Amino acid sequence: MDSKRSCVLVLVSSLGAKSISIDEMLAQDKQLKLISTFSYINIHNKSYTLNALPYALPNNMGFVNIPLLGYQNTNEDYLNLSLYARYGISSRLEVFSTLSGFYQHSKLDTNGTFSTHNRMDFSSLNLGTLFLAKKEGKYPALMLGVSADAMDKTYFTRTFKSLQYFKSYSFFATSYYTSDPIVFLLQAGFRLNTPKRAFGYILDNGEIFTLSPTIYFAVNPYVSLHFGVRYQYQSKDFLNKTALNMQGSTVSYTFGVAYELKHRLIVFGDVEKLDTSLYTSNTISLSISYRI
């Protein structure tokens, strides 16, 4: 493996996505890639009104909405498991699909009285496509993509939930440039949500814009490190025209490592920290990628 290949070992092909090399940021023609990701997220909810958080999954898996109890001083332990498949239609075009589920343990502090709540459920089925618009050369490479939540489990309240179909869409772009042994990468994404209806409720989640500059560094031909900043702007969520959260911006910091165990098999580890006026969150993710 040459230094250029290693320095892009953890390059991102879209929102939160990792890849193997410049030539393999897309699944190659008629090639199948399988990725499994386990994420642990600890959330401390400081707000009474905040009832869900959008979380960008690793490995180009789209978003999941983490349901919260909607009470102040709530500690949430959220475990997400995602299975992700990528297939190369051609050397510049791939399609992908993600299936996600979760387990959640919530601890509520009400004036010194503690109570716990547990739930395990299906999260979402996401479908999408990714296109290499420009290969890297004298100028940076450019990749474009779009995905949709074909099906997702929406919690309107703590007790009322419903399956929703094709209500959320993501549009994203990634540009990167290599200067051995460093890769400079910039990602931008837009999340469009349409109103969801069930049980007499109308839930209208806000739109989300993200911008993520990241630097990747090759430690050796098999190990890469990266550090990045993710800026996110989200408009208000509404439930029956009542605002559930404040409109505003957040900034999180990420650090990750990738290790190629053997040909076709790569392990990724990532941590992310975020602190806002409404909540704090700490995330640890582990992904395993296998190329068939």
PDB file of C-alpha atoms in Angstrom:
ATOM      1  CA  MET A   1       0.000   0.000   0.000  1.00  0.00           C
ATOM      2  CA  ASP A   2       1.576   3.361  -0.982  1.00  0.00           C
ATOM      3  CA  SER A   3       1.466   6.517   1.164  1.00  0.00           C
ATOM      4  CA  LYS A   4      -1.291   8.097  -0.910  1.00  0.00           C
ATOM      5  CA  ARG A   5      -3.518   5.079  -0.348  1.00  0.00           C
ATOM      6  CA  SER A   6      -2.851   5.027   3.391  1.00  0.00           C
ATOM      7  CA  CYS A   7      -3.428   8.730   3.946  1.00  0.00           C
ATOM      8  CA  VAL A   8      -6.968   8.381   2.630  1.00  0.00           C
ATOM      9  CA  LEU A   9      -7.688   5.208   4.555  1.00  0.00           C
ATOM     10  CA  VAL A  10     -10.502   6.952   6.388  1.00  0.00           C
ATOM     11  CA  LEU A  11     -11.611   9.439   3.765  1.00  0.00           C
ATOM     12  CA  VAL A  12     -15.263  10.366   3.961  1.00  0.00           C
ATOM     13  CA  SER A  13     -17.411   9.948   0.888  1.00  0.00           C
ATOM     14  CA  SER A  14     -20.452  11.811   2.256  1.00  0.00           C
ATOM     15  CA  LEU A  15     -21.978  12.784   5.603  1.00  0.00           C
ATOM     16  CA  GLY A  16     -19.889  10.827   8.089  1.00  0.00           C
ATOM     17  CA  ALA A  17     -18.784   8.217   5.559  1.00  0.00           C
ATOM     18  CA  LYS A  18     -15.400   6.445   5.552  1.00  0.00           C
ATOM     19  CA  SER A  19     -13.672   4.746   2.639  1.00  0.00           C
ATOM     20  CA  ILE A  20     -10.541   2.775   1.789  1.00  0.00           C
ATOM     21  CA  SER A  21      -8.676   4.776  -0.838  1.00  0.00           C
ATOM     22  CA  ILE A  22      -9.200   7.429  -3.452  1.00  0.00           C
ATOM     23  CA  ASP A  23      -9.948   4.813  -6.085  1.00  0.00           C
ATOM     24  CA  GLU A  24     -12.300   2.994  -3.707  1.00  0.00           C
ATOM     25  CA  MET A  25     -14.273   5.886  -2.231  1.00  0.00           C
ATOM     26  CA  LEU A  26     -16.983   4.519  -4.472  1.00  0.00           C
ATOM     27  CA  ALA A  27     -17.687   0.828  -4.621  1.00  0.00           C
ATOM     28  CA  GLN A  28     -15.981  -0.356  -7.776  1.00  0.00           C
ATOM     29  CA  ASP A  29     -17.931  -1.597 -10.778  1.00  0.00           C
ATOM     30  CA  LYS A  30     -20.065  -4.618  -9.736  1.00  0.00           C
ATOM     31  CA  GLN A  31     -18.419  -4.632  -6.284  1.00  0.00           C
ATOM     32  CA  LEU A  32     -20.283  -5.098  -2.985  1.00  0.00           C
ATOM     33  CA  LYS A  33     -19.146  -3.629   0.345  1.00  0.00           C
ATOM     34  CA  LEU A  34     -20.655  -4.525   3.705  1.00  0.00           C
ATOM     35  CA  ILE A  35     -20.219  -2.336   6.802  1.00  0.00           C
ATOM     36  CA  SER A  36     -21.511  -2.853  10.336  1.00  0.00           C
ATOM     37  CA  THR A  37     -21.414   0.026  12.825  1.00  0.00           C
ATOM     38  CA  PHE A  38     -22.007   0.099  16.555  1.00  0.00           C
ATOM     39  CA  SER A  39     -22.425   3.539  18.183  1.00  0.00           C
ATOM     40  CA  TYR A  40     -22.788   4.420  21.860  1.00  0.00           C
ATOM     41  CA  ILE A  41     -24.146   7.907  22.575  1.00  0.00           C
ATOM     42  CA  ASN A  42     -24.537   9.404  26.045  1.00  0.00           C
ATOM     43  CA  ILE A  43     -26.869  12.409  26.158  1.00  0.00           C
ATOM     44  CA  HIS A  44     -27.675  14.727  29.047  1.00  0.00           C
ATOM     45  CA  ASN A  45     -30.869  16.613  28.258  1.00  0.00           C
ATOM     46  CA  LYS A  46     -31.017  20.038  29.946  1.00  0.00           C
ATOM     47  CA  SER A  47     -34.325  21.119  28.372  1.00  0.00           C
ATOM     48  CA  TYR A  48     -38.000  20.364  29.074  1.00  0.00           C
ATOM     49  CA  THR A  49     -39.081  20.691  25.444  1.00  0.00           C
ATOM     50  CA  LEU A  50     -36.332  18.835  23.555  1.00  0.00           C
ATOM     51  CA  ASN A  51     -37.875  15.483  22.534  1.00  0.00           C
ATOM     52  CA  ALA A  52     -35.529  14.182  19.787  1.00  0.00           C
ATOM     53  CA  LEU A  53     -32.010  14.677  18.460  1.00  0.00           C
ATOM     54  CA  PRO A  54     -30.810  14.093  14.877  1.00  0.00           C
ATOM     55  CA  TYR A  55     -27.637  12.002  14.701  1.00  0.00           C
ATOM     56  CA  ALA A  56     -25.535  11.598  11.548  1.00  0.00           C
ATOM     57  CA  LEU A  57     -24.530   7.935  11.282  1.00  0.00           C
ATOM     58  CA  PRO A  58     -20.994   6.960  10.296  1.00  0.00           C
ATOM     59  CA  ASN A  59     -20.245   5.290   6.957  1.00  0.00           C
ATOM     60  CA  ASN A  60     -22.646   7.241   4.763  1.00  0.00           C
ATOM     61  CA  MET A  61     -25.670   5.849   6.572  1.00  0.00           C
ATOM     62  CA  GLY A  62     -27.766   9.002   6.783  1.00  0.00           C
ATOM     63  CA  PHE A  63     -29.487  10.203   9.964  1.00  0.00           C
ATOM     64  CA  VAL A  64     -31.430   8.670  12.831  1.00  0.00           C
ATOM     65  CA  ASN A  65     -33.619  10.629  15.241  1.00  0.00           C
ATOM     66  CA  ILE A  66     -32.827   9.761  18.851  1.00  0.00           C
ATOM     67  CA  PRO A  67     -36.086   9.903  20.863  1.00  0.00           C
ATOM     68  CA  LEU A  68     -35.836  11.628  24.260  1.00  0.00           C
ATOM     69  CA  LEU A  69     -38.221  11.649  27.219  1.00  0.00           C
ATOM     70  CA  GLY A  70     -38.766  15.399  26.939  1.00  0.00           C
ATOM     71  CA  TYR A  71     -37.858  16.158  30.559  1.00  0.00           C
ATOM     72  CA  GLN A  72     -35.118  18.251  32.111  1.00  0.00           C
ATOM     73  CA  ASN A  73     -32.122  16.557  33.805  1.00  0.00           C
ATOM     74  CA  THR A  74     -32.475  13.309  31.848  1.00  0.00           C
ATOM     75  CA  ASN A  75     -29.509  11.068  31.128  1.00  0.00           C
ATOM     76  CA  GLU A  76     -29.835   8.915  28.001  1.00  0.00           C
ATOM     77  CA  ASP A  77     -27.679   5.935  27.010  1.00  0.00           C
ATOM     78  CA  TYR A  78     -28.368   5.192  23.349  1.00  0.00           C
ATOM     79  CA  LEU A  79     -26.939   2.162  21.505  1.00  0.00           C
ATOM     80  CA  ASN A  80     -27.308   2.097  17.717  1.00  0.00           C
ATOM     81  CA  LEU A  81     -26.552  -0.840  15.408  1.00  0.00           C
ATOM     82  CA  SER A  82     -26.495  -0.218  11.655  1.00  0.00           C
ATOM     83  CA  LEU A  83     -25.952  -2.624   8.764  1.00  0.00           C
ATOM     84  CA  TYR A  84     -24.859  -0.941   5.572  1.00  0.00           C
ATOM     85  CA  ALA A  85     -24.441  -2.246   2.000  1.00  0.00           C
ATOM     86  CA  ARG A  86     -22.838  -0.444  -0.964  1.00  0.00           C
ATOM     87  CA  TYR A  87     -22.906  -1.662  -4.560  1.00  0.00           C
ATOM     88  CA  GLY A  88     -21.027  -0.216  -7.530  1.00  0.00           C
ATOM     89  CA  ILE A  89     -23.221   0.329 -10.571  1.00  0.00           C
ATOM     90  CA  SER A  90     -20.179   1.687 -12.446  1.00  0.00           C
ATOM     91  CA  SER A  91     -16.766   3.130 -11.652  1.00  0.00           C
ATOM     92  CA  ARG A  92     -18.391   6.504 -10.833  1.00  0.00           C
ATOM     93  CA  LEU A  93     -21.791   5.547  -9.445  1.00  0.00           C
ATOM     94  CA  GLU A  94     -22.930   3.476  -6.467  1.00  0.00           C
ATOM     95  CA  VAL A  95     -26.162   2.740  -4.629  1.00  0.00           C
ATOM     96  CA  PHE A  96     -26.406   2.006  -0.920  1.00  0.00           C
ATOM     97  CA  SER A  97     -28.852   0.945   1.770  1.00  0.00           C
ATOM     98  CA  THR A  98     -28.785   1.103   5.585  1.00  0.00           C
ATOM     99  CA  LEU A  99     -30.855  -0.724   8.189  1.00  0.00           C
ATOM    100  CA  SER A 100     -30.683   0.616  11.779  1.00  0.00           C
ATOM    101  CA  GLY A 101     -32.053  -0.344  15.183  1.00  0.00           C
ATOM    102  CA  PHE A 102     -31.438   0.839  18.739  1.00  0.00           C
ATOM    103  CA  TYR A 103     -31.583   0.155  22.464  1.00  0.00           C
ATOM    104  CA  GLN A 104     -32.068   3.050  24.881  1.00  0.00           C
ATOM    105  CA  HIS A 105     -31.798   3.394  28.666  1.00  0.00           C
ATOM    106  CA  SER A 106     -33.044   6.663  30.186  1.00  0.00           C
ATOM    107  CA  LYS A 107     -32.597   7.891  33.750  1.00  0.00           C
ATOM    108  CA  LEU A 108     -34.794  10.749  34.949  1.00  0.00           C
ATOM    109  CA  ASP A 109     -34.032  12.918  37.984  1.00  0.00           C
ATOM    110  CA  THR A 110     -37.188  14.608  39.344  1.00  0.00           C
ATOM    111  CA  ASN A 111     -36.303  16.640  42.437  1.00  0.00           C
ATOM    112  CA  GLY A 112     -34.031  13.897  43.729  1.00  0.00           C
ATOM    113  CA  THR A 113     -36.391  11.054  42.762  1.00  0.00           C
ATOM    114  CA  PHE A 114     -34.949   8.770  40.098  1.00  0.00           C
ATOM    115  CA  SER A 115     -36.827   6.665  37.561  1.00  0.00           C
ATOM    116  CA  THR A 116     -35.652   4.632  34.566  1.00  0.00           C
ATOM    117  CA  HIS A 117     -37.128   3.854  31.152  1.00  0.00           C
ATOM    118  CA  ASN A 118     -35.936   1.307  28.571  1.00  0.00           C
ATOM    119  CA  ARG A 119     -36.870   0.731  24.953  1.00  0.00           C
ATOM    120  CA  MET A 120     -35.572  -1.229  21.981  1.00  0.00           C
ATOM    121  CA  ASP A 121     -36.885  -0.665  18.467  1.00  0.00           C
ATOM    122  CA  PHE A 122     -36.328  -0.473  14.734  1.00  0.00           C
ATOM    123  CA  SER A 123     -34.963   2.926  13.721  1.00  0.00           C
ATOM    124  CA  SER A 124     -34.840   3.421   9.941  1.00  0.00           C
ATOM    125  CA  LEU A 125     -34.251   2.028   6.464  1.00  0.00           C
ATOM    126  CA  ASN A 126     -32.265   4.422   4.286  1.00  0.00           C
ATOM    127  CA  LEU A 127     -31.682   4.269   0.507  1.00  0.00           C
ATOM    128  CA  GLY A 128     -29.306   6.431  -1.506  1.00  0.00           C
ATOM    129  CA  THR A 129     -26.870   6.944  -4.335  1.00  0.00           C
ATOM    130  CA  LEU A 130     -23.408   8.512  -4.657  1.00  0.00           C
ATOM    131  CA  PHE A 131     -21.768   9.949  -7.797  1.00  0.00           C
ATOM    132  CA  LEU A 132     -18.157  10.940  -8.486  1.00  0.00           C
ATOM    133  CA  ALA A 133     -18.585  14.256 -10.336  1.00  0.00           C
ATOM    134  CA  LYS A 134     -14.873  15.028 -10.620  1.00  0.00           C
ATOM    135  CA  LYS A 135     -11.780  12.929  -9.971  1.00  0.00           C
ATOM    136  CA  GLU A 136      -8.853  14.348  -8.033  1.00  0.00           C
ATOM    137  CA  GLY A 137      -6.157  15.970 -10.175  1.00  0.00           C
ATOM    138  CA  LYS A 138      -4.806  19.492 -10.316  1.00  0.00           C
ATOM    139  CA  TYR A 139      -7.950  20.536  -8.468  1.00  0.00           C
ATOM    140  CA  PRO A 140      -9.804  18.774  -5.623  1.00  0.00           C
ATOM    141  CA  ALA A 141     -12.160  15.866  -6.241  1.00  0.00           C
ATOM    142  CA  LEU A 142     -15.920  16.332  -5.919  1.00  0.00           C
ATOM    143  CA  MET A 143     -18.555  13.760  -4.958  1.00  0.00           C
ATOM    144  CA  LEU A 144     -22.328  14.320  -4.849  1.00  0.00           C
ATOM    145  CA  GLY A 145     -25.025  12.208  -3.229  1.00  0.00           C
ATOM    146  CA  VAL A 146     -28.647  11.963  -2.171  1.00  0.00           C
ATOM    147  CA  SER A 147     -30.481   9.618   0.188  1.00  0.00           C
ATOM    148  CA  ALA A 148     -33.983   9.121   1.565  1.00  0.00           C
ATOM    149  CA  ASP A 149     -35.441   7.503   4.661  1.00  0.00           C
ATOM    150  CA  ALA A 150     -37.617   4.934   2.933  1.00  0.00           C
ATOM    151  CA  MET A 151     -39.008   3.963   6.342  1.00  0.00           C
ATOM    152  CA  ASP A 152     -38.417   5.231   9.879  1.00  0.00           C
ATOM    153  CA  LYS A 153     -39.957   4.765  13.320  1.00  0.00           C
ATOM    154  CA  THR A 154     -41.083   8.166  14.622  1.00  0.00           C
ATOM    155  CA  TYR A 155     -41.855   8.846  18.288  1.00  0.00           C
ATOM    156  CA  PHE A 156     -44.471  11.602  18.472  1.00  0.00           C
ATOM    157  CA  THR A 157     -44.537  11.255  22.269  1.00  0.00           C
ATOM    158  CA  ARG A 158     -42.978   8.788  24.712  1.00  0.00           C
ATOM    159  CA  THR A 159     -45.893   6.382  24.165  1.00  0.00           C
ATOM    160  CA  PHE A 160     -47.112   7.151  20.627  1.00  0.00           C
ATOM    161  CA  LYS A 161     -44.940   5.962  17.716  1.00  0.00           C
ATOM    162  CA  SER A 162     -45.596   5.245  14.054  1.00  0.00           C
ATOM    163  CA  LEU A 163     -43.813   4.047  10.919  1.00  0.00           C
ATOM    164  CA  GLN A 164     -43.343   6.858   8.403  1.00  0.00           C
ATOM    165  CA  TYR A 165     -42.397   6.491   4.737  1.00  0.00           C
ATOM    166  CA  PHE A 166     -40.188   8.809   2.618  1.00  0.00           C
ATOM    167  CA  LYS A 167     -40.486  11.819   4.916  1.00  0.00           C
ATOM    168  CA  SER A 168     -36.789  12.810   5.139  1.00  0.00           C
ATOM    169  CA  TYR A 169     -34.135  13.408   2.463  1.00  0.00           C
ATOM    170  CA  SER A 170     -30.411  14.206   2.581  1.00  0.00           C
ATOM    171  CA  PHE A 171     -28.306  15.994  -0.041  1.00  0.00           C
ATOM    172  CA  PHE A 172     -24.528  16.081   0.352  1.00  0.00           C
ATOM    173  CA  ALA A 173     -21.257  17.004  -1.310  1.00  0.00           C
ATOM    174  CA  THR A 174     -17.649  16.121  -0.474  1.00  0.00           C
ATOM    175  CA  SER A 175     -14.447  17.642  -1.794  1.00  0.00           C
ATOM    176  CA  TYR A 176     -10.922  16.468  -0.947  1.00  0.00           C
ATOM    177  CA  TYR A 177      -7.341  17.160  -1.936  1.00  0.00           C
ATOM    178  CA  THR A 178      -4.240  15.045  -1.215  1.00  0.00           C
ATOM    179  CA  SER A 179      -0.810  16.377  -0.269  1.00  0.00           C
ATOM    180  CA  ASP A 180       1.178  13.403   1.026  1.00  0.00           C
ATOM    181  CA  PRO A 181       0.874  12.372   3.810  1.00  0.00           C
ATOM    182  CA  ILE A 182      -2.118  14.654   4.504  1.00  0.00           C
ATOM    183  CA  VAL A 183      -5.604  14.814   3.027  1.00  0.00           C
ATOM    184  CA  PHE A 184      -7.736  17.946   3.341  1.00  0.00           C
ATOM    185  CA  LEU A 185     -11.457  17.262   3.165  1.00  0.00           C
ATOM    186  CA  LEU A 186     -14.575  19.438   3.252  1.00  0.00           C
ATOM    187  CA  GLN A 187     -18.119  18.116   3.550  1.00  0.00           C
ATOM    188  CA  ALA A 188     -21.446  19.920   3.245  1.00  0.00           C
ATOM    189  CA  GLY A 189     -24.920  18.485   3.695  1.00  0.00           C
ATOM    190  CA  PHE A 190     -28.574  19.484   3.827  1.00  0.00           C
ATOM    191  CA  ARG A 191     -31.310  17.461   5.535  1.00  0.00           C
ATOM    192  CA  LEU A 192     -34.883  18.107   4.346  1.00  0.00           C
ATOM    193  CA  ASN A 193     -37.762  16.920   6.550  1.00  0.00           C
ATOM    194  CA  THR A 194     -41.428  16.907   5.576  1.00  0.00           C
ATOM    195  CA  PRO A 195     -44.329  16.789   8.088  1.00  0.00           C
ATOM    196  CA  LYS A 196     -45.233  13.443   9.695  1.00  0.00           C
ATOM    197  CA  ARG A 197     -48.786  12.646  10.787  1.00  0.00           C
ATOM    198  CA  ALA A 198     -50.256  10.041  13.180  1.00  0.00           C
ATOM    199  CA  PHE A 199     -52.613   9.813  16.194  1.00  0.00           C
ATOM    200  CA  GLY A 200     -53.830  13.385  15.569  1.00  0.00           C
ATOM    201  CA  TYR A 201     -50.261  14.728  15.813  1.00  0.00           C
ATOM    202  CA  ILE A 202     -48.347  16.633  13.157  1.00  0.00           C
ATOM    203  CA  LEU A 203     -44.586  16.567  13.667  1.00  0.00           C
ATOM    204  CA  ASP A 204     -42.526  18.894  11.489  1.00  0.00           C
ATOM    205  CA  ASN A 205     -38.809  18.423  12.125  1.00  0.00           C
ATOM    206  CA  GLY A 206     -36.551  21.308  11.208  1.00  0.00           C
ATOM    207  CA  GLU A 207     -34.105  21.348   8.319  1.00  0.00           C
ATOM    208  CA  ILE A 208     -30.425  20.730   9.036  1.00  0.00           C
ATOM    209  CA  PHE A 209     -27.307  22.144   7.388  1.00  0.00           C
ATOM    210  CA  THR A 210     -23.855  20.731   8.184  1.00  0.00           C
ATOM    211  CA  LEU A 211     -20.330  21.788   7.245  1.00  0.00           C
ATOM    212  CA  SER A 212     -17.332  19.637   8.242  1.00  0.00           C
ATOM    213  CA  PRO A 213     -13.662  20.420   7.540  1.00  0.00           C
ATOM    214  CA  THR A 214     -11.391  17.474   8.386  1.00  0.00           C
ATOM    215  CA  ILE A 215      -7.664  16.688   8.196  1.00  0.00           C
ATOM    216  CA  TYR A 216      -6.391  13.119   7.714  1.00  0.00           C
ATOM    217  CA  PHE A 217      -2.830  11.982   8.405  1.00  0.00           C
ATOM    218  CA  ALA A 218      -1.109   8.698   7.533  1.00  0.00           C
ATOM    219  CA  VAL A 219       0.812   7.321  10.510  1.00  0.00           C
ATOM    220  CA  ASN A 220       2.043   4.347   8.453  1.00  0.00           C
ATOM    221  CA  PRO A 221       0.743   2.329   5.465  1.00  0.00           C
ATOM    222  CA  TYR A 222      -1.944   0.686   7.632  1.00  0.00           C
ATOM    223  CA  VAL A 223      -2.975   3.314  10.209  1.00  0.00           C
ATOM    224  CA  SER A 224      -4.548   6.734   9.665  1.00  0.00           C
ATOM    225  CA  LEU A 225      -5.694   9.432  12.079  1.00  0.00           C
ATOM    226  CA  HIS A 226      -8.157  12.254  11.551  1.00  0.00           C
ATOM    227  CA  PHE A 227      -9.371  15.334  13.388  1.00  0.00           C
ATOM    228  CA  GLY A 228     -12.299  17.502  12.403  1.00  0.00           C
ATOM    229  CA  VAL A 229     -14.916  20.057  13.360  1.00  0.00           C
ATOM    230  CA  ARG A 230     -18.594  19.685  12.479  1.00  0.00           C
ATOM    231  CA  TYR A 231     -20.785  22.789  12.320  1.00  0.00           C
ATOM    232  CA  GLN A 232     -24.548  22.145  12.328  1.00  0.00           C
ATOM    233  CA  TYR A 233     -27.441  24.561  11.952  1.00  0.00           C
ATOM    234  CA  GLN A 234     -30.972  23.318  12.652  1.00  0.00           C
ATOM    235  CA  SER A 235     -34.272  25.144  12.347  1.00  0.00           C
ATOM    236  CA  LYS A 236     -37.071  24.585  14.854  1.00  0.00           C
ATOM    237  CA  ASP A 237     -39.016  21.345  15.321  1.00  0.00           C
ATOM    238  CA  PHE A 238     -42.798  21.746  15.661  1.00  0.00           C
ATOM    239  CA  LEU A 239     -45.402  19.403  17.147  1.00  0.00           C
ATOM    240  CA  ASN A 240     -48.934  20.586  16.291  1.00  0.00           C
ATOM    241  CA  LYS A 241     -47.425  24.025  15.528  1.00  0.00           C
ATOM    242  CA  THR A 242     -45.774  24.250  18.976  1.00  0.00           C
ATOM    243  CA  ALA A 243     -42.007  24.719  18.877  1.00  0.00           C
ATOM    244  CA  LEU A 244     -40.075  21.904  20.572  1.00  0.00           C
ATOM    245  CA  ASN A 245     -36.580  23.407  20.441  1.00  0.00           C
ATOM    246  CA  MET A 246     -34.705  26.606  19.758  1.00  0.00           C
ATOM    247  CA  GLN A 247     -33.368  27.333  16.293  1.00  0.00           C
ATOM    248  CA  GLY A 248     -29.601  27.578  16.280  1.00  0.00           C
ATOM    249  CA  SER A 249     -26.076  26.355  15.684  1.00  0.00           C
ATOM    250  CA  THR A 250     -23.864  23.716  17.280  1.00  0.00           C
ATOM    251  CA  VAL A 251     -20.194  22.820  16.885  1.00  0.00           C
ATOM    252  CA  SER A 252     -18.768  19.377  17.704  1.00  0.00           C
ATOM    253  CA  TYR A 253     -15.238  17.997  17.607  1.00  0.00           C
ATOM    254  CA  THR A 254     -14.282  14.575  16.258  1.00  0.00           C
ATOM    255  CA  PHE A 255     -11.223  12.360  16.403  1.00  0.00           C
ATOM    256  CA  GLY A 256     -10.773   8.985  14.744  1.00  0.00           C
ATOM    257  CA  VAL A 257      -8.416   6.201  13.759  1.00  0.00           C
ATOM    258  CA  ALA A 258      -8.554   3.523  11.056  1.00  0.00           C
ATOM    259  CA  TYR A 259      -6.574   0.291  10.852  1.00  0.00           C
ATOM    260  CA  GLU A 260      -6.389  -2.103   7.922  1.00  0.00           C
ATOM    261  CA  LEU A 261      -6.376  -5.543   9.555  1.00  0.00           C
ATOM    262  CA  LYS A 262      -5.885  -7.301   6.257  1.00  0.00           C
ATOM    263  CA  HIS A 263      -6.774  -6.962   2.598  1.00  0.00           C
ATOM    264  CA  ARG A 264     -10.486  -6.053   2.258  1.00  0.00           C
ATOM    265  CA  LEU A 265     -11.008  -5.699   6.036  1.00  0.00           C
ATOM    266  CA  ILE A 266     -10.752  -2.321   7.832  1.00  0.00           C
ATOM    267  CA  VAL A 267     -11.728  -1.243  11.362  1.00  0.00           C
ATOM    268  CA  PHE A 268     -12.660   2.372  12.151  1.00  0.00           C
ATOM    269  CA  GLY A 269     -12.986   4.028  15.558  1.00  0.00           C
ATOM    270  CA  ASP A 270     -14.390   7.524  16.168  1.00  0.00           C
ATOM    271  CA  VAL A 271     -15.216   9.768  19.128  1.00  0.00           C
ATOM    272  CA  GLU A 272     -17.242  12.991  19.071  1.00  0.00           C
ATOM    273  CA  LYS A 273     -18.002  15.568  21.767  1.00  0.00           C
ATOM    274  CA  LEU A 274     -20.727  18.221  21.740  1.00  0.00           C
ATOM    275  CA  ASP A 275     -21.886  20.688  24.430  1.00  0.00           C
ATOM    276  CA  THR A 276     -24.835  23.056  23.895  1.00  0.00           C
ATOM    277  CA  SER A 277     -27.217  25.065  26.070  1.00  0.00           C
ATOM    278  CA  LEU A 278     -29.913  22.375  25.575  1.00  0.00           C
ATOM    279  CA  TYR A 279     -27.900  19.175  25.886  1.00  0.00           C
ATOM    280  CA  THR A 280     -24.461  17.574  25.936  1.00  0.00           C
ATOM    281  CA  SER A 281     -23.506  14.411  24.066  1.00  0.00           C
ATOM    282  CA  ASN A 282     -20.501  12.102  23.838  1.00  0.00           C
ATOM    283  CA  THR A 283     -20.276   9.475  21.091  1.00  0.00           C
ATOM    284  CA  ILE A 284     -18.080   6.439  20.500  1.00  0.00           C
ATOM    285  CA  SER A 285     -18.433   4.510  17.223  1.00  0.00           C
ATOM    286  CA  LEU A 286     -16.819   1.315  15.956  1.00  0.00           C
ATOM    287  CA  SER A 287     -17.178   0.220  12.314  1.00  0.00           C
ATOM    288  CA  ILE A 288     -16.005  -2.843  10.404  1.00  0.00           C
ATOM    289  CA  SER A 289     -15.815  -2.686   6.595  1.00  0.00           C
ATOM    290  CA  TYR A 290     -15.489  -5.756   4.384  1.00  0.00           C
ATOM    291  CA  ARG A 291     -15.162  -5.646   0.600  1.00  0.00           C
ATOM    292  CA  ILE A 292     -16.461  -8.647  -1.354  1.00  0.00           C
TER     293      ILE A 292
END
